[in-house]
PDB file of N, CA and C and ligand atoms in Angstrom:
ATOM      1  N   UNK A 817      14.178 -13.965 -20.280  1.00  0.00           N
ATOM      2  CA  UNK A 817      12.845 -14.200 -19.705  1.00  0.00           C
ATOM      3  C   UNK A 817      12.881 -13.921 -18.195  1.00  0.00           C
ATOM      4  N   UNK A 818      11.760 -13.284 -17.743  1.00  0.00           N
ATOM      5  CA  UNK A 818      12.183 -12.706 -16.050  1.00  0.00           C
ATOM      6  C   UNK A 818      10.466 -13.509 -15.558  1.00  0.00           C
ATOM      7  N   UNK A 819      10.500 -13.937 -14.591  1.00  0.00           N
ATOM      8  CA  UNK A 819       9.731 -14.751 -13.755  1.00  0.00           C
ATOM      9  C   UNK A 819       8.984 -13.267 -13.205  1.00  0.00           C
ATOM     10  N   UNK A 820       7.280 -13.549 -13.951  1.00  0.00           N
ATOM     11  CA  UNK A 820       6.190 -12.897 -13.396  1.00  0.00           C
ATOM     12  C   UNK A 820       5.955 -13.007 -12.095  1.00  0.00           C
ATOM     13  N   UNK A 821       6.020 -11.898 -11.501  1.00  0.00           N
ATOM     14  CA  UNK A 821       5.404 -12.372  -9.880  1.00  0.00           C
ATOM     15  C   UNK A 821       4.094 -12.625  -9.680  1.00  0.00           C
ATOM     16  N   UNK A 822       3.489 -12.006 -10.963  1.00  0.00           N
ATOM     17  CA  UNK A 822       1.529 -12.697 -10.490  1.00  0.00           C
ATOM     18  C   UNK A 822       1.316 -13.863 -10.869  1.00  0.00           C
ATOM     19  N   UNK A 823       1.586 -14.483 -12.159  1.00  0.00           N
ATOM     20  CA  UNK A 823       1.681 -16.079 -12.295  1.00  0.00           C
ATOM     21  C   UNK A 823       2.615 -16.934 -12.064  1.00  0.00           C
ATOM     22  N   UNK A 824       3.347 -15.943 -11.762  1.00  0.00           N
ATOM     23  CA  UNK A 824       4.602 -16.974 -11.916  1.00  0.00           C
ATOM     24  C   UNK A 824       5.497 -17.689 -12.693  1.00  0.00           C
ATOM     25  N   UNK A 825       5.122 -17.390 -13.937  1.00  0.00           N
ATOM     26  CA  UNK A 825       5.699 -18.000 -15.266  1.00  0.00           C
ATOM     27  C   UNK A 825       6.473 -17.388 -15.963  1.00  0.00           C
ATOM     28  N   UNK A 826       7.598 -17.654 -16.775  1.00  0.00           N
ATOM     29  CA  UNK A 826       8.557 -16.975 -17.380  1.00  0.00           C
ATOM     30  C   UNK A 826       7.988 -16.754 -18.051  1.00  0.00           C
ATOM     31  N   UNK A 827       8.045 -15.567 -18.371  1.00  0.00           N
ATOM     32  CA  UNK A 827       7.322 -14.682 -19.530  1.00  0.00           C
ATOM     33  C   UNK A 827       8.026 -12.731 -19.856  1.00  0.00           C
ATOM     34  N   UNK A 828       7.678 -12.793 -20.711  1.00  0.00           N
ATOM     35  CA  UNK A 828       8.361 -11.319 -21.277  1.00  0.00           C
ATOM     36  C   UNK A 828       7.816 -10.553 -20.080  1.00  0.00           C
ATOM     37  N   UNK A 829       8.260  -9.718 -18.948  1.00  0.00           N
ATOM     38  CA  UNK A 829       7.494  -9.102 -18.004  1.00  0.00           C
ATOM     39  C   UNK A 829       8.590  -7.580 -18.020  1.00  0.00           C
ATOM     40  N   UNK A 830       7.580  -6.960 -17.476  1.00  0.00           N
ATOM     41  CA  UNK A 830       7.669  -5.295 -17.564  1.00  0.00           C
ATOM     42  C   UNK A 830       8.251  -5.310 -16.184  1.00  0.00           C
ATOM     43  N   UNK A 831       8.982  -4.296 -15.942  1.00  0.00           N
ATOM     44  CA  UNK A 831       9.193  -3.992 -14.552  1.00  0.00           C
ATOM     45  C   UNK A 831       7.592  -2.974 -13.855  1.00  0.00           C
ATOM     46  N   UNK A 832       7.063  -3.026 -13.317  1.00  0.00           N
ATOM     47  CA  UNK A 832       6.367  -2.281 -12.739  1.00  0.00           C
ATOM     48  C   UNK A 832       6.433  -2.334 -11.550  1.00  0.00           C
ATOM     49  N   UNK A 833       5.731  -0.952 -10.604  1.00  0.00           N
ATOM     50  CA  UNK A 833       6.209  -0.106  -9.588  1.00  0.00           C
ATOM     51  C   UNK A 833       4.803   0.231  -9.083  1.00  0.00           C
ATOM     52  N   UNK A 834       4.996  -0.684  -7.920  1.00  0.00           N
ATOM     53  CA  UNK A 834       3.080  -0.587  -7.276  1.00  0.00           C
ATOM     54  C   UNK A 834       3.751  -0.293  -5.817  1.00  0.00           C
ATOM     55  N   UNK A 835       3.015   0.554  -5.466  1.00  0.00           N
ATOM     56  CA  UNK A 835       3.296   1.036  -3.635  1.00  0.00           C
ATOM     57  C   UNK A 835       4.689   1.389  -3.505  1.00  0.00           C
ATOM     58  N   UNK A 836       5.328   1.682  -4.685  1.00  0.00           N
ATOM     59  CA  UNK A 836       6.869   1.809  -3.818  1.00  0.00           C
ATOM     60  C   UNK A 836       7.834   0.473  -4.302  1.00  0.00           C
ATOM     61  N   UNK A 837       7.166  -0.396  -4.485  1.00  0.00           N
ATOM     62  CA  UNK A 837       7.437  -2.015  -4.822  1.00  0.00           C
ATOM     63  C   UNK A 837       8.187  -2.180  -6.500  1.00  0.00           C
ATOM     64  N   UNK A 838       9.132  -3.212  -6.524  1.00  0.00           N
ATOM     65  CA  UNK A 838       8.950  -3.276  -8.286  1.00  0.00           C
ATOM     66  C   UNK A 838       8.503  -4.547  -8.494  1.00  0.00           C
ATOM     67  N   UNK A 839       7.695  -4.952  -9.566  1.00  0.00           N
ATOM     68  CA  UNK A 839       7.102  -6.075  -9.654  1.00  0.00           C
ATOM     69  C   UNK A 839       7.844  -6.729 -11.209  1.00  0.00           C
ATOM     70  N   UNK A 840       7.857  -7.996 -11.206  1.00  0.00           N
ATOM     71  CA  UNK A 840       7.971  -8.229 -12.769  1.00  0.00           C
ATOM     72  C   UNK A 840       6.340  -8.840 -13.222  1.00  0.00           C
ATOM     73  N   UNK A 841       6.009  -8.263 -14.375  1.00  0.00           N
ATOM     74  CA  UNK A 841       4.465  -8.474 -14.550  1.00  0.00           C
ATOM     75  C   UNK A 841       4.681  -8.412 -15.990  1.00  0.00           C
ATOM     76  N   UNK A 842       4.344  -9.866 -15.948  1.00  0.00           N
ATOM     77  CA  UNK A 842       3.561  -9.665 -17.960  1.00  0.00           C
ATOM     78  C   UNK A 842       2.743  -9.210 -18.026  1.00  0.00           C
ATOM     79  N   UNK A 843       2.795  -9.003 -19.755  1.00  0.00           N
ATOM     80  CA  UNK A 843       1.765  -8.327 -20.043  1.00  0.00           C
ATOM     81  C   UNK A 843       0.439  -8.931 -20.071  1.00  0.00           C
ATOM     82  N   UNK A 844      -0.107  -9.968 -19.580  1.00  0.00           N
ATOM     83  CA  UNK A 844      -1.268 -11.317 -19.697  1.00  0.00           C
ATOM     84  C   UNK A 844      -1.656 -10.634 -18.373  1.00  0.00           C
ATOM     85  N   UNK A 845      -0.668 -10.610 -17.277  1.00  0.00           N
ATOM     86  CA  UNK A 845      -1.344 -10.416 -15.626  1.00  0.00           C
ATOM     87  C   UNK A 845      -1.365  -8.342 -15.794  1.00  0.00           C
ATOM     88  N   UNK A 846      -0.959  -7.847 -16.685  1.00  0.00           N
ATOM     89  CA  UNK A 846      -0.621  -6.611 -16.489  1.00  0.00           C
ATOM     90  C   UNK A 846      -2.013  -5.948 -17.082  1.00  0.00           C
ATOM     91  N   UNK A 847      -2.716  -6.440 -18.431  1.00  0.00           N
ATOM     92  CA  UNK A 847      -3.769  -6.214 -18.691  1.00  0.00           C
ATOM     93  C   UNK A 847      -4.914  -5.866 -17.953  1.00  0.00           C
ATOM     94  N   UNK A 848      -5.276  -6.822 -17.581  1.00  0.00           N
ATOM     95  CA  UNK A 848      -6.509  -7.132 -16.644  1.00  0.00           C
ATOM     96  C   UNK A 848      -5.893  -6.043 -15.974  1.00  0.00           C
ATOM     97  N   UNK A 849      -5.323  -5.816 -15.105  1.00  0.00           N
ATOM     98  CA  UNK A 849      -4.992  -5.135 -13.829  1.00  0.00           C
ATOM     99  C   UNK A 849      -4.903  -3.474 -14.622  1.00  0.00           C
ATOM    100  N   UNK A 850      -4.006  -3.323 -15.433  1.00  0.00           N
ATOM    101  CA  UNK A 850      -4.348  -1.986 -15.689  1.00  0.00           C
ATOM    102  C   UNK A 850      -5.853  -1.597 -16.207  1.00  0.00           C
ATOM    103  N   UNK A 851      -6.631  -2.580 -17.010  1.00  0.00           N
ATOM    104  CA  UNK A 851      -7.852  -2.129 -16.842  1.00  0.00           C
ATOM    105  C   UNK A 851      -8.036  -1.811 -15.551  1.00  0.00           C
ATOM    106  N   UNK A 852      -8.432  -2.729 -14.616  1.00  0.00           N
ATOM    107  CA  UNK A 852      -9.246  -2.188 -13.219  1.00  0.00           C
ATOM    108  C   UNK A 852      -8.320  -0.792 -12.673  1.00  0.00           C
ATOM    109  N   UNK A 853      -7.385  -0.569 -12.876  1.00  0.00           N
ATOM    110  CA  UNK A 853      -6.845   0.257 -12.116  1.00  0.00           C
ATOM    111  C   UNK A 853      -6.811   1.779 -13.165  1.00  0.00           C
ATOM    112  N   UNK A 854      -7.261   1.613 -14.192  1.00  0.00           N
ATOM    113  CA  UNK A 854      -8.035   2.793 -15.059  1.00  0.00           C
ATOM    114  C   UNK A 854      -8.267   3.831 -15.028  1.00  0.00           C
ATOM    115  N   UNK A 855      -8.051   4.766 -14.724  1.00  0.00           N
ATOM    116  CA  UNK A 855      -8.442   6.004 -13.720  1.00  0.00           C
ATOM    117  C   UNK A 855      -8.421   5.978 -12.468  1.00  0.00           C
ATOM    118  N   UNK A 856      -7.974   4.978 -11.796  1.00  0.00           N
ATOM    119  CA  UNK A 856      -7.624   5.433 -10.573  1.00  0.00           C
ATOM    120  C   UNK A 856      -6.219   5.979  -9.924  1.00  0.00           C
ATOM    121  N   UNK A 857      -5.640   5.905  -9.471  1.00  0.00           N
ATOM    122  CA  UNK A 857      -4.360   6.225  -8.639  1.00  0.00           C
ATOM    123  C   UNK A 857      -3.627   7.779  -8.974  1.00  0.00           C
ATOM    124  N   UNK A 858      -2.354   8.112  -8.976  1.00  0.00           N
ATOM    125  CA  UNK A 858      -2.070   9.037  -9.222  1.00  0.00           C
ATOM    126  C   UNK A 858      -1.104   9.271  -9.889  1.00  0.00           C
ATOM    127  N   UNK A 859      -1.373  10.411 -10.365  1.00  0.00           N
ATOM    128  CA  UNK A 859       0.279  10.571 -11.481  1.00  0.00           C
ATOM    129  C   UNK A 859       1.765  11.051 -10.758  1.00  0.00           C
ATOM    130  N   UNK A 860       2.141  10.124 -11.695  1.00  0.00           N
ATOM    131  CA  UNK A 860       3.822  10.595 -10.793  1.00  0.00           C
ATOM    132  C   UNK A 860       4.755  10.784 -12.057  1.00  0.00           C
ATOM    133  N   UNK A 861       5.588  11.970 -12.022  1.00  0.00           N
ATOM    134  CA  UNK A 861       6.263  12.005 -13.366  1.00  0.00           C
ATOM    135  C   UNK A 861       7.662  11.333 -13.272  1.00  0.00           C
ATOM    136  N   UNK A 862       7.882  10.961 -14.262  1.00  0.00           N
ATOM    137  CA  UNK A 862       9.292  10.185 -14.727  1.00  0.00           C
ATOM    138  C   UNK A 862       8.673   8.446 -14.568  1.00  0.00           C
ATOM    139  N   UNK A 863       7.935   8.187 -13.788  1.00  0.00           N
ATOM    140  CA  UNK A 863       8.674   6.565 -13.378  1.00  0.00           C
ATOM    141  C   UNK A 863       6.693   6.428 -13.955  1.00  0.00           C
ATOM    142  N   UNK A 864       6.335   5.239 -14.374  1.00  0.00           N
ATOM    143  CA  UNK A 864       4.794   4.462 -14.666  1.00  0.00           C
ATOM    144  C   UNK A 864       5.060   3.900 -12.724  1.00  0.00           C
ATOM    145  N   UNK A 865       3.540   4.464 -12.587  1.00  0.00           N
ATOM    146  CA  UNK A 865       3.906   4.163 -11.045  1.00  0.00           C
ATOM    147  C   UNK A 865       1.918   3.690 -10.823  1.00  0.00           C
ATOM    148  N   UNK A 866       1.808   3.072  -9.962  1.00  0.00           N
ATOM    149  CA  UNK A 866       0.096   2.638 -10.227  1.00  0.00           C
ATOM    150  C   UNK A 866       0.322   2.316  -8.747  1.00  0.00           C
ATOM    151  N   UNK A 867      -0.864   2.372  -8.195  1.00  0.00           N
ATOM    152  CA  UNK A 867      -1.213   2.317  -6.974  1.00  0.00           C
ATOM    153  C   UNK A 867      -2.170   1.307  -6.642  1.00  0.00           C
ATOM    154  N   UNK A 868      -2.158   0.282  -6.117  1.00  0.00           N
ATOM    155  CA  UNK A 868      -2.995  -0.859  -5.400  1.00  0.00           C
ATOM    156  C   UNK A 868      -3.073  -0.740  -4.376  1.00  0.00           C
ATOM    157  N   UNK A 869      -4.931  -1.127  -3.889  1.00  0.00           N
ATOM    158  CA  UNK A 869      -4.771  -1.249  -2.224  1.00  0.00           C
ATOM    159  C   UNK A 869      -4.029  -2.332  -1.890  1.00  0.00           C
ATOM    160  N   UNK A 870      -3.451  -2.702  -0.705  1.00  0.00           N
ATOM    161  CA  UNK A 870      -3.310  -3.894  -0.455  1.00  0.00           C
ATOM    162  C   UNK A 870      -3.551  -4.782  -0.397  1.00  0.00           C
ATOM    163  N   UNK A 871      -2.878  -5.605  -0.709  1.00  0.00           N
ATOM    164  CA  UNK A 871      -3.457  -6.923  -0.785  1.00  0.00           C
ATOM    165  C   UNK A 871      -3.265  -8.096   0.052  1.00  0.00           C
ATOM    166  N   UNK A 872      -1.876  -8.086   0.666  1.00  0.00           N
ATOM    167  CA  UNK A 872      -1.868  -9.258   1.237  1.00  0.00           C
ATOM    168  C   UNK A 872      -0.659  -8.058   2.121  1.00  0.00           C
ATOM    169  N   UNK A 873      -1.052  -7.439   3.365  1.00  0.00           N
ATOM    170  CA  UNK A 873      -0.002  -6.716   4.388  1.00  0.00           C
ATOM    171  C   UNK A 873       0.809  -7.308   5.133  1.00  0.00           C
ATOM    172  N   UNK A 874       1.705  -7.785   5.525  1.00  0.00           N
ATOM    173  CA  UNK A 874       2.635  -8.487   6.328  1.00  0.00           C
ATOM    174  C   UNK A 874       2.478  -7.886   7.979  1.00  0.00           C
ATOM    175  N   UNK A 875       1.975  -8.550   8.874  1.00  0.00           N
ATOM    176  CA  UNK A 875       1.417  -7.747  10.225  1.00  0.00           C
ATOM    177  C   UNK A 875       3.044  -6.950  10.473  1.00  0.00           C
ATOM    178  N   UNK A 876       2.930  -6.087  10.542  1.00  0.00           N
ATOM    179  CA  UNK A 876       4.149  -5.180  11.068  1.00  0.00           C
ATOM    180  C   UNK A 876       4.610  -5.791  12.564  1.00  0.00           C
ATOM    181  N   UNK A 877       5.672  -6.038  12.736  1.00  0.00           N
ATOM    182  CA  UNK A 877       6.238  -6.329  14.132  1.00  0.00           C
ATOM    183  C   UNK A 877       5.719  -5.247  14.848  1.00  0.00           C
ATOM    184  N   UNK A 878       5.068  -5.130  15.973  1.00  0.00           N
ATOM    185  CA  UNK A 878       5.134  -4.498  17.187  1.00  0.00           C
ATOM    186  C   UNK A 878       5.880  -4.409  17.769  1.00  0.00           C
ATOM    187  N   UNK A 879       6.612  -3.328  18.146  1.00  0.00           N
ATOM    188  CA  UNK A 879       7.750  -3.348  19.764  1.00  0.00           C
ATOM    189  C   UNK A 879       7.340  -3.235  20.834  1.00  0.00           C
ATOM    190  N   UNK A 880       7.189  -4.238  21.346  1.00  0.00           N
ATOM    191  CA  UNK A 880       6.594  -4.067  22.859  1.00  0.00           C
ATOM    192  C   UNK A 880       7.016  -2.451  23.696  1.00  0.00           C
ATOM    193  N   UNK A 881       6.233  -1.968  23.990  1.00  0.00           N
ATOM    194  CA  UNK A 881       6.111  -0.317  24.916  1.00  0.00           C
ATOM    195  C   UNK A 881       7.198  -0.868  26.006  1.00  0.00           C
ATOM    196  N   UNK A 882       7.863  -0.064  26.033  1.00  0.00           N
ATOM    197  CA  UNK A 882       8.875  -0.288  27.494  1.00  0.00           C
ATOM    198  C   UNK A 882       8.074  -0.298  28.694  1.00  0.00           C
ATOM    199  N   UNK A 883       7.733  -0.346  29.740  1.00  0.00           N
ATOM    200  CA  UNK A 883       7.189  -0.220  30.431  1.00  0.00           C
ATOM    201  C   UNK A 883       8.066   0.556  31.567  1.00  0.00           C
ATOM    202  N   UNK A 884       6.800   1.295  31.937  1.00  0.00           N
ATOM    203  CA  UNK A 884       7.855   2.390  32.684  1.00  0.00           C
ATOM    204  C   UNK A 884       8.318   1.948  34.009  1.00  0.00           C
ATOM    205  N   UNK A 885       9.469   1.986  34.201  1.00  0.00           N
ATOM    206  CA  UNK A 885      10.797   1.654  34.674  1.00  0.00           C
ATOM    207  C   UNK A 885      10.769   2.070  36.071  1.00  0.00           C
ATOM    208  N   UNK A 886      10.999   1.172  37.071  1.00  0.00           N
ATOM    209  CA  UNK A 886      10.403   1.908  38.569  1.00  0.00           C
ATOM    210  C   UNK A 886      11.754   2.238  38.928  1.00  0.00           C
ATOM    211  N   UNK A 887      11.849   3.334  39.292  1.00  0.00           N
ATOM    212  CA  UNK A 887      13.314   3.857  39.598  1.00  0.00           C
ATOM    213  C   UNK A 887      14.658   3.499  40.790  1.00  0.00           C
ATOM    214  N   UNK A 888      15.590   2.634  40.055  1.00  0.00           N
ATOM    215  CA  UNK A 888      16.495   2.194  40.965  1.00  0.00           C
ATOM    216  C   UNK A 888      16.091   2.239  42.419  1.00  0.00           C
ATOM    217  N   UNK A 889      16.122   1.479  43.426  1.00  0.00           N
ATOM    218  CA  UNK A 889      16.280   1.405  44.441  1.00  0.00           C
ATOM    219  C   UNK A 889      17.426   1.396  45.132  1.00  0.00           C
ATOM    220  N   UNK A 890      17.442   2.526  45.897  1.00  0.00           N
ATOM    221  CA  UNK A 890      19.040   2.821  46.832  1.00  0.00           C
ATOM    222  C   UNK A 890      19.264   2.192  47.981  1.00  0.00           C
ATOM    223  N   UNK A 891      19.868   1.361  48.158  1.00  0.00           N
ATOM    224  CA  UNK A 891      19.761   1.091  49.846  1.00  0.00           C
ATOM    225  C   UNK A 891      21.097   2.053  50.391  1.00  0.00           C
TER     226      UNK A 891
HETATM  227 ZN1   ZN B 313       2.045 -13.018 -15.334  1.00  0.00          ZN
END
């Protein structure tokens, strides 16, 4: 039994492959969702691959810009 990541519950779950991602998803949370996602996304051969917008993005770290650097002072 592999722990669904959409409910959360041990349950018979598929590996699936959203954004690049692998998910474990029963087939209860996998339903619904492949309906809505029905014709949309794109085909990719070899791997079942489905495409979701995002949903919940993690703010990307920013690297603060160096700021440009006033050049050594010589005495
Ligand atoms: Zn589930």
């Amino acid at each position: 039994m592999i722990q669904c990541d959409l409910c959360g519950q041990s349950k018979q779950c598929r590996q699936r492959e959203i954004e690049g991602k692998e998910y474990d998803i029963c087939s209860e949370c996998w339903n619904p969702l492949a309906k809505k996602l029905k014709g949309k996304g794109r085909l990719k051969k070899e791997r079942e691959v489905v495409f979701l917008p995002p949903l919940t993005r993690e703010h990307e770290p920013t690297e603060p810009k160096p700021l440009p650097g006033e050049p050594p002072k010589i005495w």
